[in-house]
């Protein structure tokens, strides 16, 4: 995981849903979906890898897996604006579109 670029998205077992991989400035701590990995490779059969996390991960929306194909990191879907921050996390706010 340390070799992955900051913000790399990994598809979860829930098809089309991704989580972002980030790290602390010194790479001492690795985070998936904003949650710290406390122990890596608890299980690894070459296909599925399980890590111990310090909390729960909420997967990004299905749109997060394809955000690279978009021209902007801010887009609108059915009157909802979704912003992706530099850590790959999203926030949605509903407001009237003008």
Coordinates of N, CA and C in Angstrom, one line a residue:
X1 N 0.8 -1.2 0.0 CA 0.0 0.0 0.0 C 0.9 1.3 0.0
X2 N 2.0 1.2 0.6 CA 2.9 2.4 0.7 C 3.4 2.8 -0.7
X3 N 3.4 1.8 -1.6 CA 3.9 2.1 -3.0 C 2.9 2.8 -3.9
X4 N 1.6 2.8 -3.4 CA 0.6 3.4 -4.2 C 0.7 4.9 -4.1
X5 N 0.3 5.6 -5.2 CA 0.3 7.1 -5.2 C -0.8 7.6 -4.3
X6 N -0.6 8.7 -3.7 CA -1.5 9.4 -2.8 C -2.9 9.5 -3.5
X7 N -3.9 9.1 -2.9 CA -5.3 9.2 -3.5 C -5.7 8.1 -4.4
X8 N -4.8 7.1 -4.6 CA -5.2 6.0 -5.4 C -6.5 5.4 -5.0
X9 N -7.4 5.0 -5.9 CA -8.7 4.5 -5.6 C -8.6 3.0 -5.9
X10 N -9.1 2.2 -4.9 CA -9.2 0.8 -5.0 C -10.7 0.3 -5.0
X11 N -11.1 -0.5 -6.0 CA -12.4 -1.0 -6.0 C -12.6 -2.0 -4.9
X12 N -13.8 -1.9 -4.2 CA -14.1 -2.8 -3.1 C -14.8 -4.0 -3.7
X13 N -15.2 -4.9 -2.8 CA -15.9 -6.1 -3.2 C -17.3 -5.7 -3.7
X14 N -17.8 -4.5 -3.3 CA -19.0 -4.0 -3.7 C -18.8 -3.3 -5.1
X15 N -19.1 -4.0 -6.1 CA -18.7 -3.6 -7.5 C -19.1 -2.1 -7.8
X16 N -18.1 -1.4 -8.3 CA -18.3 0.0 -8.7 C -18.1 1.0 -7.5
X17 N -17.8 0.5 -6.4 CA -17.6 1.4 -5.2 C -16.1 1.3 -4.9
X18 N -15.5 2.5 -4.7 CA -14.0 2.6 -4.5 C -13.8 3.3 -3.1
X19 N -12.6 3.0 -2.6 CA -12.1 3.7 -1.4 C -10.7 4.3 -1.8
X20 N -10.3 5.4 -1.2 CA -9.1 6.1 -1.6 C -8.0 5.7 -0.6
X21 N -6.8 5.5 -1.1 CA -5.6 5.2 -0.2 C -4.8 6.5 0.0
X22 N -4.6 6.9 1.2 CA -3.8 8.1 1.5 C -2.8 7.7 2.6
X23 N -1.9 8.7 2.9 CA -0.9 8.4 3.9 C -0.6 9.7 4.6
X24 N 0.0 9.6 5.8 CA 0.5 10.7 6.6 C 1.7 11.3 5.8
X25 N 2.1 12.5 6.1 CA 3.2 13.1 5.4 C 4.4 12.3 5.3
X26 N 4.7 11.6 6.4 CA 6.0 10.8 6.4 C 5.8 9.3 6.0
X27 N 4.6 9.0 5.5 CA 4.3 7.6 5.1 C 4.3 6.6 6.2
X28 N 4.4 7.1 7.5 CA 4.4 6.1 8.6 C 3.0 5.5 8.8
X29 N 2.0 6.2 8.5 CA 0.6 5.7 8.6 C -0.1 5.7 7.3
X30 N -0.8 4.6 7.0 CA -1.5 4.5 5.7 C -3.0 4.5 6.1
X31 N -3.8 5.2 5.2 CA -5.3 5.3 5.5 C -6.0 4.8 4.3
X32 N -7.1 4.1 4.5 CA -8.1 3.7 3.4 C -9.4 4.3 3.8
X33 N -9.9 5.1 2.9 CA -11.2 5.8 3.2 C -11.1 6.7 4.4
X34 N -9.9 7.2 4.7 CA -9.8 8.1 5.8 C -9.6 7.4 7.2
X35 N -9.5 6.0 7.1 CA -9.3 5.2 8.4 C -7.9 4.6 8.4
X36 N -7.2 4.7 9.5 CA -5.9 4.2 9.6 C -5.8 2.7 9.5
X37 N -4.9 2.1 8.8 CA -4.6 0.7 8.8 C -3.7 0.4 10.0
X38 N -4.2 -0.4 10.9 CA -3.4 -0.7 12.2 C -2.6 -2.0 12.0
X39 N -3.0 -2.9 11.2 CA -2.2 -4.1 10.9 C -2.5 -4.6 9.5
X40 N -1.5 -4.8 8.7 CA -1.7 -5.1 7.3 C -1.6 -6.6 7.1
X41 N -2.2 -7.1 6.0 CA -2.1 -8.5 5.6 C -2.5 -9.5 6.6
X42 N -3.6 -9.3 7.3 CA -4.1 -10.3 8.2 C -4.5 -11.5 7.5
X43 N -5.0 -11.3 6.3 CA -5.3 -12.4 5.3 C -4.9 -12.0 3.9
X44 N -4.3 -12.9 3.2 CA -3.9 -12.5 1.8 C -3.8 -13.8 1.1
X45 N -4.7 -14.1 0.2 CA -4.7 -15.3 -0.7 C -4.3 -15.0 -2.1
X46 N -3.8 -13.8 -2.3 CA -3.4 -13.4 -3.7 C -4.5 -12.7 -4.5
X47 N -5.7 -12.9 -4.0 CA -6.9 -12.3 -4.6 C -7.6 -11.3 -3.7
X48 N -7.8 -11.7 -2.4 CA -8.4 -10.9 -1.4 C -7.3 -10.6 -0.3
X49 N -7.2 -9.3 0.0 CA -6.3 -8.9 1.1 C -7.1 -8.3 2.2
X50 N -6.9 -8.6 3.4 CA -7.6 -8.1 4.6 C -6.6 -7.4 5.5
X51 N -7.0 -6.2 5.9 CA -6.2 -5.4 6.8 C -7.0 -5.0 8.0
X52 N -6.4 -4.8 9.2 CA -7.1 -4.3 10.4 C -7.1 -2.8 10.3
X53 N -8.3 -2.2 10.6 CA -8.5 -0.8 10.5 C -8.9 -0.2 11.9
X54 N -8.6 1.0 12.1 CA -9.0 1.7 13.3 C -10.3 2.4 13.1
X55 N -11.4 1.7 12.7 CA -12.7 2.3 12.5 C -13.4 1.7 11.3
X56 N -14.4 2.4 10.9 CA -15.2 1.9 9.8 C -15.0 2.7 8.5
X57 N -15.1 2.1 7.3 CA -14.9 2.7 6.1 C -16.2 2.8 5.4
X58 N -16.6 4.0 4.9 CA -17.8 4.2 4.1 C -17.3 4.4 2.6
X59 N -17.6 3.5 1.7 CA -17.1 3.6 0.3 C -17.6 4.8 -0.3
X60 N -16.8 5.3 -1.2 CA -17.2 6.5 -2.0 C -18.3 6.1 -3.0
X61 N -18.9 7.1 -3.6 CA -20.0 6.8 -4.5 C -19.5 6.1 -5.7
X62 N -20.4 5.4 -6.5 CA -20.0 4.7 -7.7 C -19.3 5.7 -8.7
X63 N -19.6 7.0 -8.6 CA -19.0 7.9 -9.5 C -17.5 8.2 -9.2
X64 N -17.1 7.9 -7.9 CA -15.7 8.1 -7.5 C -14.7 7.2 -8.3
X65 N -15.1 6.1 -8.7 CA -14.2 5.2 -9.5 C -13.9 5.8 -10.8
X66 N -14.7 6.6 -11.4 CA -14.5 7.1 -12.7 C -14.2 8.6 -12.7
X67 N -13.8 9.2 -11.6 CA -13.7 10.7 -11.5 C -12.5 11.2 -12.4
X68 N -11.6 10.3 -12.7 CA -10.5 10.7 -13.6 C -11.0 11.0 -15.0
X69 N -12.1 10.5 -15.4 CA -12.6 10.7 -16.7 C -13.3 12.0 -16.9
X70 N -13.6 12.7 -15.7 CA -14.3 13.9 -15.7 C -13.4 15.1 -15.9
X71 N -13.9 16.2 -16.3 CA -13.0 17.4 -16.5 C -12.9 18.2 -15.3
X72 N -13.8 18.0 -14.3 CA -13.7 18.8 -13.1 C -14.0 17.9 -11.9
X73 N -13.4 18.2 -10.8 CA -13.7 17.5 -9.6 C -15.0 17.9 -8.9
X74 N -15.7 18.8 -9.5 CA -17.0 19.2 -9.0 C -18.0 19.0 -10.1
X75 N -19.0 18.2 -9.8 CA -20.0 17.9 -10.8 C -21.4 17.9 -10.1
X76 N -22.4 18.0 -10.9 CA -23.8 18.0 -10.4 C -24.6 16.8 -11.0
X77 N -25.4 16.2 -10.0 CA -26.2 15.1 -10.4 C -27.6 15.3 -9.7
X78 N -28.6 15.4 -10.5 CA -30.0 15.6 -10.0 C -30.0 16.6 -8.8
X79 N -29.6 17.8 -9.1 CA -29.6 18.9 -8.1 C -28.8 18.6 -6.9
X80 N -27.8 17.7 -6.9 CA -26.9 17.5 -5.8 C -25.5 17.8 -6.4
X81 N -24.7 18.6 -5.6 CA -23.4 18.9 -6.0 C -22.5 18.0 -5.2
X82 N -21.5 17.3 -5.8 CA -20.6 16.4 -5.1 C -19.2 17.0 -5.3
X83 N -18.5 17.3 -4.2 CA -17.1 17.7 -4.3 C -16.2 16.7 -3.8
X84 N -15.1 16.4 -4.5 CA -14.1 15.4 -4.1 C -12.9 16.2 -3.6
X85 N -12.5 16.0 -2.4 CA -11.3 16.8 -1.9 C -10.0 16.1 -2.3
X86 N -8.9 16.7 -1.9 CA -7.6 16.2 -2.3 C -7.3 14.8 -1.7
X87 N -8.0 14.4 -0.7 CA -7.8 13.1 0.0 C -8.7 12.1 -0.6
X88 N -9.5 12.4 -1.7 CA -10.4 11.5 -2.3 C -11.7 11.3 -1.6
X89 N -12.0 12.1 -0.5 CA -13.3 12.0 0.2 C -14.3 12.9 -0.5
X90 N -15.5 12.5 -0.4 CA -16.6 13.3 -1.0 C -17.5 13.9 0.0
X91 N -18.1 15.0 -0.4 CA -19.1 15.6 0.4 C -20.2 16.1 -0.6
X92 N -21.4 15.8 -0.2 CA -22.5 16.2 -1.1 C -23.4 17.2 -0.3
X93 N -23.8 18.2 -1.1 CA -24.7 19.2 -0.5 C -25.8 19.5 -1.4
X94 N -27.0 19.4 -0.9 CA -28.2 19.6 -1.8 C -28.6 21.1 -1.7
X95 N -28.7 21.7 -2.8 CA -29.1 23.1 -2.9 C -29.8 23.4 -4.2
X96 N -30.5 24.5 -4.3 CA -31.2 24.8 -5.5 C -30.2 25.2 -6.5
X97 N -30.3 24.7 -7.7 CA -29.4 25.0 -8.8 C -30.0 26.2 -9.6
X98 N -29.1 27.1 -9.9 CA -29.5 28.3 -10.6 C -29.1 28.2 -12.1

